[in-house]
Amino acid sequence: MDNINALGLRRLDLNSLVVLHSLLQTASVSLTARQLCLGQPAVSHVLKHLRELLGDPLLYRYGRGMRLSPYGESLKQPLAEWLMQAQEWLVARAPVAVAEVRRCWRVAMPDLLESWLLPDLVSTLQARAPGISLAVIAMPASAVEDALESGTIDAAVGYFPSLTRPLSRAPLLTTDFLAFFDRRPWTEAPQATWEALATYAHVHTSYLGNSAGVMDRFWEKKGLARNILVSTANLLTIPALLAKLQAVALLPRCIVSEWAAAPLPNLISLALPPDCPRFTIELLWHPRLDSDPVQTFIRQAVLEVAEKGERH
């Protein structure tokens, strides 16, 4: 890279090199003009510019036609090879065999969303591209933008209402909340009104991006507040806590399908009032990865799994 004469190369452009390639192949201004759908004056102008720039006639008159100068002859083959390589690298990149790729995809994702998305995603990728592995990185939503910018992670899944950079994003799921409780500590089932819920103890999840803030701001507008008894970032801990406490947990609806399949017969869900707030879980990535074929393949798999999860 240090040996490239950037100032000298700035006087060349790809269009001129394409014209030169045709001139060296045809040894004819008129044939080159027809090949490239250009006027003869335009081709003559490019040839004049190249002669001045390279200090060589490149082609010269011979009888009624033209012949290549020795320097022009020396450029003929390497220029053709270089343009072919440029076409392969820049224009017609060979398709990537995703099934044969070996890569680790690093994604920031709260553990509440891991249980919803990760099992089916890993299964899908293993079936289609077994060389792709996943690494889930724990980080707060506030750190995601810097991590995407620096390349520490490839993508993030969560709730991102306040982005400050122009990142690429795709919605995965729009969800509301349900109230959960374990029937054993309660002598009488809790009521799912906002006023009643404000009187109960709450098990609070502190690690779902900023979605917990959605609910708290909603309560503030109603002039209510939650009595948070314990806060945890671990989804698996919540059923165990509810089994011991006369408390409720307000969690995204998408958690229902995960817990419904688990042996938790005493865990009950309650629908919240119709004005319950909703929020959208998104897939986030840096725009520099928009056209990466492997990244695109993985993101499509994420979207498919999320759509399947939403239907269920």
PDB file of C-alpha atoms in Angstrom:
ATOM      1  CA  MET A   1       0.000   0.000   0.000  1.00  0.00           C
ATOM      2  CA  ASP A   2       2.884   2.403   0.764  1.00  0.00           C
ATOM      3  CA  ASN A   3       4.266   1.995  -2.797  1.00  0.00           C
ATOM      4  CA  ILE A   4       1.076   3.199  -4.489  1.00  0.00           C
ATOM      5  CA  ASN A   5       1.470   6.562  -6.228  1.00  0.00           C
ATOM      6  CA  ALA A   6      -1.933   7.910  -5.277  1.00  0.00           C
ATOM      7  CA  LEU A   7      -1.376  11.311  -6.921  1.00  0.00           C
ATOM      8  CA  GLY A   8      -0.348   9.718 -10.195  1.00  0.00           C
ATOM      9  CA  LEU A   9      -3.222   7.230 -10.204  1.00  0.00           C
ATOM     10  CA  ARG A  10      -5.756   9.976  -9.544  1.00  0.00           C
ATOM     11  CA  ARG A  11      -5.259  11.103 -13.149  1.00  0.00           C
ATOM     12  CA  LEU A  12      -6.416   7.667 -14.338  1.00  0.00           C
ATOM     13  CA  ASP A  13      -9.941   6.357 -14.003  1.00  0.00           C
ATOM     14  CA  LEU A  14     -11.591   3.033 -14.680  1.00  0.00           C
ATOM     15  CA  ASN A  15     -13.458   4.329 -17.722  1.00  0.00           C
ATOM     16  CA  SER A  16     -10.191   5.365 -19.373  1.00  0.00           C
ATOM     17  CA  LEU A  17      -8.663   1.956 -18.658  1.00  0.00           C
ATOM     18  CA  VAL A  18     -11.684   0.201 -20.180  1.00  0.00           C
ATOM     19  CA  VAL A  19     -11.306   2.343 -23.324  1.00  0.00           C
ATOM     20  CA  LEU A  20      -7.568   1.616 -23.403  1.00  0.00           C
ATOM     21  CA  HIS A  21      -8.227  -2.129 -23.086  1.00  0.00           C
ATOM     22  CA  SER A  22     -10.582  -2.035 -26.082  1.00  0.00           C
ATOM     23  CA  LEU A  23      -8.149   0.072 -28.117  1.00  0.00           C
ATOM     24  CA  LEU A  24      -5.325  -2.373 -27.419  1.00  0.00           C
ATOM     25  CA  GLN A  25      -7.544  -5.308 -28.396  1.00  0.00           C
ATOM     26  CA  THR A  26      -9.022  -3.785 -31.560  1.00  0.00           C
ATOM     27  CA  ALA A  27      -6.299  -1.325 -32.611  1.00  0.00           C
ATOM     28  CA  SER A  28      -9.189   0.791 -33.883  1.00  0.00           C
ATOM     29  CA  VAL A  29     -10.862   3.956 -32.619  1.00  0.00           C
ATOM     30  CA  SER A  30     -14.038   3.252 -34.589  1.00  0.00           C
ATOM     31  CA  LEU A  31     -14.367  -0.367 -33.375  1.00  0.00           C
ATOM     32  CA  THR A  32     -13.747   0.708 -29.796  1.00  0.00           C
ATOM     33  CA  ALA A  33     -16.419   3.379 -30.118  1.00  0.00           C
ATOM     34  CA  ARG A  34     -18.930   0.785 -31.370  1.00  0.00           C
ATOM     35  CA  GLN A  35     -17.972  -1.747 -28.672  1.00  0.00           C
ATOM     36  CA  LEU A  36     -18.406   0.734 -25.834  1.00  0.00           C
ATOM     37  CA  CYS A  37     -21.370   2.651 -27.327  1.00  0.00           C
ATOM     38  CA  LEU A  38     -19.322   5.857 -27.434  1.00  0.00           C
ATOM     39  CA  GLY A  39     -18.769   8.474 -30.077  1.00  0.00           C
ATOM     40  CA  GLN A  40     -15.443   8.393 -31.959  1.00  0.00           C
ATOM     41  CA  PRO A  41     -14.532  11.894 -30.719  1.00  0.00           C
ATOM     42  CA  ALA A  42     -14.925  10.680 -27.121  1.00  0.00           C
ATOM     43  CA  VAL A  43     -12.615   7.701 -27.728  1.00  0.00           C
ATOM     44  CA  SER A  44     -10.084   9.944 -29.516  1.00  0.00           C
ATOM     45  CA  HIS A  45     -10.164  12.324 -26.532  1.00  0.00           C
ATOM     46  CA  VAL A  46      -9.447   9.453 -24.077  1.00  0.00           C
ATOM     47  CA  LEU A  47      -6.596   8.211 -26.282  1.00  0.00           C
ATOM     48  CA  LYS A  48      -5.085  11.713 -26.419  1.00  0.00           C
ATOM     49  CA  HIS A  49      -5.319  11.997 -22.610  1.00  0.00           C
ATOM     50  CA  LEU A  50      -3.664   8.595 -22.106  1.00  0.00           C
ATOM     51  CA  ARG A  51      -0.873   9.405 -24.532  1.00  0.00           C
ATOM     52  CA  GLU A  52      -0.075  12.589 -22.609  1.00  0.00           C
ATOM     53  CA  LEU A  53      -0.334  10.854 -19.240  1.00  0.00           C
ATOM     54  CA  LEU A  54       1.741   7.796 -20.138  1.00  0.00           C
ATOM     55  CA  GLY A  55       4.203   9.546 -22.454  1.00  0.00           C
ATOM     56  CA  ASP A  56       3.716   7.041 -25.275  1.00  0.00           C
ATOM     57  CA  PRO A  57       1.623   6.963 -28.495  1.00  0.00           C
ATOM     58  CA  LEU A  58       0.144   3.552 -27.506  1.00  0.00           C
ATOM     59  CA  LEU A  59      -1.227   3.235 -31.057  1.00  0.00           C
ATOM     60  CA  TYR A  60       0.163   4.790 -34.233  1.00  0.00           C
ATOM     61  CA  ARG A  61      -0.954   5.111 -37.813  1.00  0.00           C
ATOM     62  CA  TYR A  62       0.171   2.324 -40.158  1.00  0.00           C
ATOM     63  CA  GLY A  63      -1.243   2.485 -43.670  1.00  0.00           C
ATOM     64  CA  ARG A  64      -4.998   2.707 -43.421  1.00  0.00           C
ATOM     65  CA  GLY A  65      -5.111   1.257 -39.898  1.00  0.00           C
ATOM     66  CA  MET A  66      -3.297   1.447 -36.593  1.00  0.00           C
ATOM     67  CA  ARG A  67      -0.710  -0.651 -34.801  1.00  0.00           C
ATOM     68  CA  LEU A  68       0.291  -0.886 -31.138  1.00  0.00           C
ATOM     69  CA  SER A  69       3.485   0.720 -29.999  1.00  0.00           C
ATOM     70  CA  PRO A  70       5.895  -1.580 -28.121  1.00  0.00           C
ATOM     71  CA  TYR A  71       4.676  -0.077 -24.826  1.00  0.00           C
ATOM     72  CA  GLY A  72       1.056  -0.504 -25.896  1.00  0.00           C
ATOM     73  CA  GLU A  73       1.801  -4.129 -26.778  1.00  0.00           C
ATOM     74  CA  SER A  74       3.346  -4.676 -23.337  1.00  0.00           C
ATOM     75  CA  LEU A  75       0.202  -3.343 -21.663  1.00  0.00           C
ATOM     76  CA  LYS A  76      -2.252  -5.490 -23.615  1.00  0.00           C
ATOM     77  CA  GLN A  77      -2.163  -8.728 -21.588  1.00  0.00           C
ATOM     78  CA  PRO A  78      -1.579  -7.387 -18.045  1.00  0.00           C
ATOM     79  CA  LEU A  79      -4.313  -4.746 -18.461  1.00  0.00           C
ATOM     80  CA  ALA A  80      -6.780  -7.417 -19.599  1.00  0.00           C
ATOM     81  CA  GLU A  81      -5.865  -9.578 -16.600  1.00  0.00           C
ATOM     82  CA  TRP A  82      -6.124  -6.641 -14.192  1.00  0.00           C
ATOM     83  CA  LEU A  83      -9.568  -5.638 -15.490  1.00  0.00           C
ATOM     84  CA  MET A  84     -10.726  -9.253 -15.202  1.00  0.00           C
ATOM     85  CA  GLN A  85      -9.559  -9.331 -11.583  1.00  0.00           C
ATOM     86  CA  ALA A  86     -11.213  -5.989 -10.890  1.00  0.00           C
ATOM     87  CA  GLN A  87     -14.453  -7.347 -12.326  1.00  0.00           C
ATOM     88  CA  GLU A  88     -14.260 -10.438 -10.103  1.00  0.00           C
ATOM     89  CA  TRP A  89     -13.344  -8.478  -6.964  1.00  0.00           C
ATOM     90  CA  LEU A  90     -15.513  -5.392  -7.380  1.00  0.00           C
ATOM     91  CA  VAL A  91     -18.370  -6.136  -9.761  1.00  0.00           C
ATOM     92  CA  ALA A  92     -19.139  -9.848 -10.011  1.00  0.00           C
ATOM     93  CA  ARG A  93     -18.051 -11.264  -6.690  1.00  0.00           C
ATOM     94  CA  ALA A  94     -18.377 -15.016  -6.561  1.00  0.00           C
ATOM     95  CA  PRO A  95     -21.293 -16.155  -4.397  1.00  0.00           C
ATOM     96  CA  VAL A  96     -20.317 -17.226  -0.903  1.00  0.00           C
ATOM     97  CA  ALA A  97     -20.999 -20.873  -0.050  1.00  0.00           C
ATOM     98  CA  VAL A  98     -22.571 -20.107   3.315  1.00  0.00           C
ATOM     99  CA  ALA A  99     -22.904 -23.792   4.166  1.00  0.00           C
ATOM    100  CA  GLU A 100     -19.108 -24.054   4.129  1.00  0.00           C
ATOM    101  CA  VAL A 101     -18.332 -20.842   6.064  1.00  0.00           C
ATOM    102  CA  ARG A 102     -16.696 -21.101   9.475  1.00  0.00           C
ATOM    103  CA  ARG A 103     -17.454 -18.003  11.532  1.00  0.00           C
ATOM    104  CA  CYS A 104     -18.541 -16.968  15.015  1.00  0.00           C
ATOM    105  CA  TRP A 105     -21.459 -14.520  15.059  1.00  0.00           C
ATOM    106  CA  ARG A 106     -21.283 -12.285  18.135  1.00  0.00           C
ATOM    107  CA  VAL A 107     -24.599 -10.868  19.295  1.00  0.00           C
ATOM    108  CA  ALA A 108     -25.576  -8.829  22.354  1.00  0.00           C
ATOM    109  CA  MET A 109     -28.831 -10.165  23.769  1.00  0.00           C
ATOM    110  CA  PRO A 110     -30.540 -10.130  27.183  1.00  0.00           C
ATOM    111  CA  ASP A 111     -31.097 -13.583  28.663  1.00  0.00           C
ATOM    112  CA  LEU A 112     -34.895 -13.111  28.638  1.00  0.00           C
ATOM    113  CA  LEU A 113     -34.615 -12.922  24.850  1.00  0.00           C
ATOM    114  CA  GLU A 114     -32.072 -15.753  24.631  1.00  0.00           C
ATOM    115  CA  SER A 115     -34.684 -18.226  25.835  1.00  0.00           C
ATOM    116  CA  TRP A 116     -37.138 -16.960  23.211  1.00  0.00           C
ATOM    117  CA  LEU A 117     -34.806 -16.739  20.211  1.00  0.00           C
ATOM    118  CA  LEU A 118     -31.607 -18.705  20.708  1.00  0.00           C
ATOM    119  CA  PRO A 119     -32.658 -22.409  20.704  1.00  0.00           C
ATOM    120  CA  ASP A 120     -34.455 -22.256  17.347  1.00  0.00           C
ATOM    121  CA  LEU A 121     -31.810 -19.957  15.866  1.00  0.00           C
ATOM    122  CA  VAL A 122     -28.953 -22.304  16.733  1.00  0.00           C
ATOM    123  CA  SER A 123     -30.950 -25.255  15.386  1.00  0.00           C
ATOM    124  CA  THR A 124     -31.679 -23.408  12.125  1.00  0.00           C
ATOM    125  CA  LEU A 125     -28.060 -22.395  11.594  1.00  0.00           C
ATOM    126  CA  GLN A 126     -26.793 -25.883  12.368  1.00  0.00           C
ATOM    127  CA  ALA A 127     -29.091 -27.311   9.704  1.00  0.00           C
ATOM    128  CA  ARG A 128     -28.097 -24.781   7.032  1.00  0.00           C
ATOM    129  CA  ALA A 129     -24.573 -23.652   7.925  1.00  0.00           C
ATOM    130  CA  PRO A 130     -22.993 -25.892  10.592  1.00  0.00           C
ATOM    131  CA  GLY A 131     -19.741 -23.911  10.519  1.00  0.00           C
ATOM    132  CA  ILE A 132     -21.426 -20.827  11.986  1.00  0.00           C
ATOM    133  CA  SER A 133     -21.372 -20.622  15.769  1.00  0.00           C
ATOM    134  CA  LEU A 134     -22.954 -18.034  18.054  1.00  0.00           C
ATOM    135  CA  ALA A 135     -21.512 -16.124  20.983  1.00  0.00           C
ATOM    136  CA  VAL A 136     -24.008 -14.189  23.087  1.00  0.00           C
ATOM    137  CA  ILE A 137     -22.390 -11.159  24.715  1.00  0.00           C
ATOM    138  CA  ALA A 138     -23.920  -9.664  27.864  1.00  0.00           C
ATOM    139  CA  MET A 139     -23.975  -5.873  27.819  1.00  0.00           C
ATOM    140  CA  PRO A 140     -26.370  -3.063  28.723  1.00  0.00           C
ATOM    141  CA  ALA A 141     -28.335  -1.446  25.915  1.00  0.00           C
ATOM    142  CA  SER A 142     -26.397   1.781  26.461  1.00  0.00           C
ATOM    143  CA  ALA A 143     -23.155   0.058  25.376  1.00  0.00           C
ATOM    144  CA  VAL A 144     -24.513  -1.494  22.177  1.00  0.00           C
ATOM    145  CA  GLU A 145     -23.873   1.421  19.798  1.00  0.00           C
ATOM    146  CA  ASP A 146     -20.178   1.673  20.684  1.00  0.00           C
ATOM    147  CA  ALA A 147     -19.793  -2.106  20.456  1.00  0.00           C
ATOM    148  CA  LEU A 148     -21.310  -2.180  16.960  1.00  0.00           C
ATOM    149  CA  GLU A 149     -19.150   0.750  15.858  1.00  0.00           C
ATOM    150  CA  SER A 150     -15.958  -0.897  17.117  1.00  0.00           C
ATOM    151  CA  GLY A 151     -16.852  -4.332  15.736  1.00  0.00           C
ATOM    152  CA  THR A 152     -16.864  -5.950  19.189  1.00  0.00           C
ATOM    153  CA  ILE A 153     -20.231  -7.455  18.246  1.00  0.00           C
ATOM    154  CA  ASP A 154     -21.873  -8.204  14.902  1.00  0.00           C
ATOM    155  CA  ALA A 155     -25.443  -7.465  15.994  1.00  0.00           C
ATOM    156  CA  ALA A 156     -27.698  -6.826  18.963  1.00  0.00           C
ATOM    157  CA  VAL A 157     -31.208  -7.909  19.869  1.00  0.00           C
ATOM    158  CA  GLY A 158     -33.290  -5.851  22.278  1.00  0.00           C
ATOM    159  CA  TYR A 159     -35.246  -2.652  22.764  1.00  0.00           C
ATOM    160  CA  PHE A 160     -33.458   0.454  21.454  1.00  0.00           C
ATOM    161  CA  PRO A 161     -35.694   3.546  21.586  1.00  0.00           C
ATOM    162  CA  SER A 162     -32.945   6.181  21.791  1.00  0.00           C
ATOM    163  CA  LEU A 163     -30.248   5.469  19.211  1.00  0.00           C
ATOM    164  CA  THR A 164     -27.842   8.311  18.475  1.00  0.00           C
ATOM    165  CA  ARG A 165     -26.162   6.800  15.372  1.00  0.00           C
ATOM    166  CA  PRO A 166     -27.560   5.774  11.966  1.00  0.00           C
ATOM    167  CA  LEU A 167     -27.512   2.012  12.565  1.00  0.00           C
ATOM    168  CA  SER A 168     -29.373  -0.570  10.487  1.00  0.00           C
ATOM    169  CA  ARG A 169     -32.322  -2.205  12.225  1.00  0.00           C
ATOM    170  CA  ALA A 170     -35.130  -4.682  11.638  1.00  0.00           C
ATOM    171  CA  PRO A 171     -38.172  -5.292  13.876  1.00  0.00           C
ATOM    172  CA  LEU A 172     -38.445  -8.825  15.263  1.00  0.00           C
ATOM    173  CA  LEU A 173     -41.439  -8.716  17.563  1.00  0.00           C
ATOM    174  CA  THR A 174     -43.872  -6.216  19.042  1.00  0.00           C
ATOM    175  CA  THR A 175     -45.113  -7.383  22.422  1.00  0.00           C
ATOM    176  CA  ASP A 176     -46.920  -6.279  25.551  1.00  0.00           C
ATOM    177  CA  PHE A 177     -46.597  -7.569  29.121  1.00  0.00           C
ATOM    178  CA  LEU A 178     -48.221 -10.225  31.284  1.00  0.00           C
ATOM    179  CA  ALA A 179     -48.305 -10.534  35.060  1.00  0.00           C
ATOM    180  CA  PHE A 180     -46.876 -13.786  36.470  1.00  0.00           C
ATOM    181  CA  PHE A 181     -47.301 -15.283  39.929  1.00  0.00           C
ATOM    182  CA  ASP A 182     -46.903 -18.656  41.615  1.00  0.00           C
ATOM    183  CA  ARG A 183     -50.157 -19.915  43.108  1.00  0.00           C
ATOM    184  CA  ARG A 184     -48.541 -21.508  46.214  1.00  0.00           C
ATOM    185  CA  PRO A 185     -47.658 -18.412  48.296  1.00  0.00           C
ATOM    186  CA  TRP A 186     -51.036 -16.784  47.601  1.00  0.00           C
ATOM    187  CA  THR A 187     -54.170 -17.501  49.610  1.00  0.00           C
ATOM    188  CA  GLU A 188     -56.148 -15.544  47.047  1.00  0.00           C
ATOM    189  CA  ALA A 189     -55.125 -14.928  43.444  1.00  0.00           C
ATOM    190  CA  PRO A 190     -53.830 -11.408  42.747  1.00  0.00           C
ATOM    191  CA  GLN A 191     -55.911  -9.011  40.690  1.00  0.00           C
ATOM    192  CA  ALA A 192     -54.591  -7.698  37.365  1.00  0.00           C
ATOM    193  CA  THR A 193     -55.663  -4.083  37.674  1.00  0.00           C
ATOM    194  CA  TRP A 194     -53.054  -1.330  37.820  1.00  0.00           C
ATOM    195  CA  GLU A 195     -54.255  -0.182  41.236  1.00  0.00           C
ATOM    196  CA  ALA A 196     -54.140  -3.702  42.684  1.00  0.00           C
ATOM    197  CA  LEU A 197     -50.755  -4.456  41.138  1.00  0.00           C
ATOM    198  CA  ALA A 198     -49.342  -1.310  42.737  1.00  0.00           C
ATOM    199  CA  THR A 199     -50.058  -2.816  46.163  1.00  0.00           C
ATOM    200  CA  TYR A 200     -48.199  -6.097  45.534  1.00  0.00           C
ATOM    201  CA  ALA A 201     -44.514  -6.862  45.868  1.00  0.00           C
ATOM    202  CA  HIS A 202     -42.756  -7.171  42.493  1.00  0.00           C
ATOM    203  CA  VAL A 203     -39.937  -9.304  41.169  1.00  0.00           C
ATOM    204  CA  HIS A 204     -38.281  -7.006  38.664  1.00  0.00           C
ATOM    205  CA  THR A 205     -36.124  -7.985  35.704  1.00  0.00           C
ATOM    206  CA  SER A 206     -33.342  -5.496  35.198  1.00  0.00           C
ATOM    207  CA  TYR A 207     -31.937  -6.841  31.936  1.00  0.00           C
ATOM    208  CA  LEU A 208     -34.139  -6.466  28.894  1.00  0.00           C
ATOM    209  CA  GLY A 209     -32.596  -3.457  27.243  1.00  0.00           C
ATOM    210  CA  ASN A 210     -34.782  -0.568  28.353  1.00  0.00           C
ATOM    211  CA  SER A 211     -38.150  -2.353  28.272  1.00  0.00           C
ATOM    212  CA  ALA A 212     -38.550  -2.201  32.045  1.00  0.00           C
ATOM    213  CA  GLY A 213     -38.476   1.575  31.665  1.00  0.00           C
ATOM    214  CA  VAL A 214     -41.467   1.379  29.321  1.00  0.00           C
ATOM    215  CA  MET A 215     -43.594  -0.088  32.097  1.00  0.00           C
ATOM    216  CA  ASP A 216     -42.280   2.212  34.828  1.00  0.00           C
ATOM    217  CA  ARG A 217     -42.915   5.350  32.763  1.00  0.00           C
ATOM    218  CA  PHE A 218     -46.407   4.072  32.064  1.00  0.00           C
ATOM    219  CA  TRP A 219     -47.064   3.654  35.776  1.00  0.00           C
ATOM    220  CA  GLU A 220     -45.704   7.107  36.520  1.00  0.00           C
ATOM    221  CA  LYS A 221     -48.221   8.629  34.107  1.00  0.00           C
ATOM    222  CA  LYS A 222     -50.954   6.902  36.090  1.00  0.00           C
ATOM    223  CA  GLY A 223     -49.584   8.284  39.327  1.00  0.00           C
ATOM    224  CA  LEU A 224     -48.615   4.801  40.506  1.00  0.00           C
ATOM    225  CA  ALA A 225     -45.334   3.086  41.390  1.00  0.00           C
ATOM    226  CA  ARG A 226     -44.185  -0.483  41.773  1.00  0.00           C
ATOM    227  CA  ASN A 227     -43.026  -1.954  45.053  1.00  0.00           C
ATOM    228  CA  ILE A 228     -39.907  -3.747  43.793  1.00  0.00           C
ATOM    229  CA  LEU A 229     -38.903  -6.369  46.328  1.00  0.00           C
ATOM    230  CA  VAL A 230     -36.075  -7.911  44.326  1.00  0.00           C
ATOM    231  CA  SER A 231     -34.422  -7.216  40.970  1.00  0.00           C
ATOM    232  CA  THR A 232     -32.664  -9.886  38.907  1.00  0.00           C
ATOM    233  CA  ALA A 233     -31.117 -10.147  35.457  1.00  0.00           C
ATOM    234  CA  ASN A 234     -31.649 -13.916  35.276  1.00  0.00           C
ATOM    235  CA  LEU A 235     -34.832 -15.286  33.753  1.00  0.00           C
ATOM    236  CA  LEU A 236     -34.394 -18.709  35.380  1.00  0.00           C
ATOM    237  CA  THR A 237     -34.338 -17.142  38.837  1.00  0.00           C
ATOM    238  CA  ILE A 238     -37.761 -15.530  38.519  1.00  0.00           C
ATOM    239  CA  PRO A 239     -39.930 -18.708  38.840  1.00  0.00           C
ATOM    240  CA  ALA A 240     -37.903 -19.793  41.876  1.00  0.00           C
ATOM    241  CA  LEU A 241     -38.400 -16.390  43.506  1.00  0.00           C
ATOM    242  CA  LEU A 242     -42.118 -16.348  42.757  1.00  0.00           C
ATOM    243  CA  ALA A 243     -42.453 -19.827  44.279  1.00  0.00           C
ATOM    244  CA  LYS A 244     -41.215 -18.439  47.616  1.00  0.00           C
ATOM    245  CA  LEU A 245     -42.724 -14.956  47.590  1.00  0.00           C
ATOM    246  CA  GLN A 246     -46.184 -13.489  47.526  1.00  0.00           C
ATOM    247  CA  ALA A 247     -45.125 -11.358  44.603  1.00  0.00           C
ATOM    248  CA  VAL A 248     -45.759 -10.773  40.904  1.00  0.00           C
ATOM    249  CA  ALA A 249     -43.477 -10.269  37.921  1.00  0.00           C
ATOM    250  CA  LEU A 250     -44.437  -8.188  34.890  1.00  0.00           C
ATOM    251  CA  LEU A 251     -42.702  -9.704  31.890  1.00  0.00           C
ATOM    252  CA  PRO A 252     -42.955  -9.586  28.080  1.00  0.00           C
ATOM    253  CA  ARG A 253     -45.634 -11.823  26.605  1.00  0.00           C
ATOM    254  CA  CYS A 254     -43.082 -13.674  24.471  1.00  0.00           C
ATOM    255  CA  ILE A 255     -41.816 -15.340  27.680  1.00  0.00           C
ATOM    256  CA  VAL A 256     -45.117 -17.223  28.002  1.00  0.00           C
ATOM    257  CA  SER A 257     -44.285 -19.782  25.322  1.00  0.00           C
ATOM    258  CA  GLU A 258     -40.945 -20.571  26.953  1.00  0.00           C
ATOM    259  CA  TRP A 259     -42.384 -21.138  30.416  1.00  0.00           C
ATOM    260  CA  ALA A 260     -45.482 -22.930  29.141  1.00  0.00           C
ATOM    261  CA  ALA A 261     -43.244 -25.709  27.841  1.00  0.00           C
ATOM    262  CA  ALA A 262     -41.364 -25.995  31.138  1.00  0.00           C
ATOM    263  CA  PRO A 263     -42.562 -28.065  34.145  1.00  0.00           C
ATOM    264  CA  LEU A 264     -43.938 -25.056  36.026  1.00  0.00           C
ATOM    265  CA  PRO A 265     -47.530 -26.062  36.802  1.00  0.00           C
ATOM    266  CA  ASN A 266     -47.879 -23.520  39.598  1.00  0.00           C
ATOM    267  CA  LEU A 267     -46.815 -20.520  37.515  1.00  0.00           C
ATOM    268  CA  ILE A 268     -49.846 -18.522  36.416  1.00  0.00           C
ATOM    269  CA  SER A 269     -50.032 -15.695  33.892  1.00  0.00           C
ATOM    270  CA  LEU A 270     -52.559 -12.881  34.018  1.00  0.00           C
ATOM    271  CA  ALA A 271     -53.480 -10.603  31.121  1.00  0.00           C
ATOM    272  CA  LEU A 272     -53.006  -6.941  31.959  1.00  0.00           C
ATOM    273  CA  PRO A 273     -55.571  -4.220  31.131  1.00  0.00           C
ATOM    274  CA  PRO A 274     -56.011  -3.264  27.451  1.00  0.00           C
ATOM    275  CA  ASP A 275     -53.999  -0.069  27.841  1.00  0.00           C
ATOM    276  CA  CYS A 276     -50.872  -2.077  28.703  1.00  0.00           C
ATOM    277  CA  PRO A 277     -47.853  -0.531  26.924  1.00  0.00           C
ATOM    278  CA  ARG A 278     -46.195  -2.317  24.009  1.00  0.00           C
ATOM    279  CA  PHE A 279     -42.629  -2.233  22.774  1.00  0.00           C
ATOM    280  CA  THR A 280     -40.733  -3.596  19.772  1.00  0.00           C
ATOM    281  CA  ILE A 281     -37.771  -5.934  19.998  1.00  0.00           C
ATOM    282  CA  GLU A 282     -35.320  -5.203  17.171  1.00  0.00           C
ATOM    283  CA  LEU A 283     -32.275  -6.650  15.473  1.00  0.00           C
ATOM    284  CA  LEU A 284     -29.554  -4.005  15.211  1.00  0.00           C
ATOM    285  CA  TRP A 285     -26.318  -3.998  13.177  1.00  0.00           C
ATOM    286  CA  HIS A 286     -23.788  -1.584  11.687  1.00  0.00           C
ATOM    287  CA  PRO A 287     -24.458  -0.408   8.091  1.00  0.00           C
ATOM    288  CA  ARG A 288     -20.988  -1.558   7.005  1.00  0.00           C
ATOM    289  CA  LEU A 289     -22.351  -5.116   7.294  1.00  0.00           C
ATOM    290  CA  ASP A 290     -25.443  -4.468   5.152  1.00  0.00           C
ATOM    291  CA  SER A 291     -24.041  -6.272   2.103  1.00  0.00           C
ATOM    292  CA  ASP A 292     -21.951  -8.953   3.806  1.00  0.00           C
ATOM    293  CA  PRO A 293     -23.434 -12.238   2.480  1.00  0.00           C
ATOM    294  CA  VAL A 294     -22.787 -14.256   5.645  1.00  0.00           C
ATOM    295  CA  GLN A 295     -24.149 -11.534   7.912  1.00  0.00           C
ATOM    296  CA  THR A 296     -27.189 -11.192   5.648  1.00  0.00           C
ATOM    297  CA  PHE A 297     -27.779 -14.950   5.804  1.00  0.00           C
ATOM    298  CA  ILE A 298     -27.634 -14.983   9.621  1.00  0.00           C
ATOM    299  CA  ARG A 299     -29.888 -11.941   9.940  1.00  0.00           C
ATOM    300  CA  GLN A 300     -32.448 -13.612   7.658  1.00  0.00           C
ATOM    301  CA  ALA A 301     -32.347 -16.682   9.871  1.00  0.00           C
ATOM    302  CA  VAL A 302     -32.969 -14.477  12.924  1.00  0.00           C
ATOM    303  CA  LEU A 303     -35.974 -12.867  11.207  1.00  0.00           C
ATOM    304  CA  GLU A 304     -37.409 -16.267  10.259  1.00  0.00           C
ATOM    305  CA  VAL A 305     -37.044 -17.644  13.779  1.00  0.00           C
ATOM    306  CA  ALA A 306     -38.558 -14.492  15.290  1.00  0.00           C
ATOM    307  CA  GLU A 307     -41.529 -14.679  12.930  1.00  0.00           C
ATOM    308  CA  LYS A 308     -42.060 -18.315  13.842  1.00  0.00           C
ATOM    309  CA  GLY A 309     -41.844 -17.472  17.550  1.00  0.00           C
ATOM    310  CA  GLU A 310     -44.342 -14.631  17.165  1.00  0.00           C
ATOM    311  CA  ARG A 311     -46.854 -16.929  15.450  1.00  0.00           C
ATOM    312  CA  HIS A 312     -46.619 -19.367  18.327  1.00  0.00           C
TER     313      HIS A 312
END
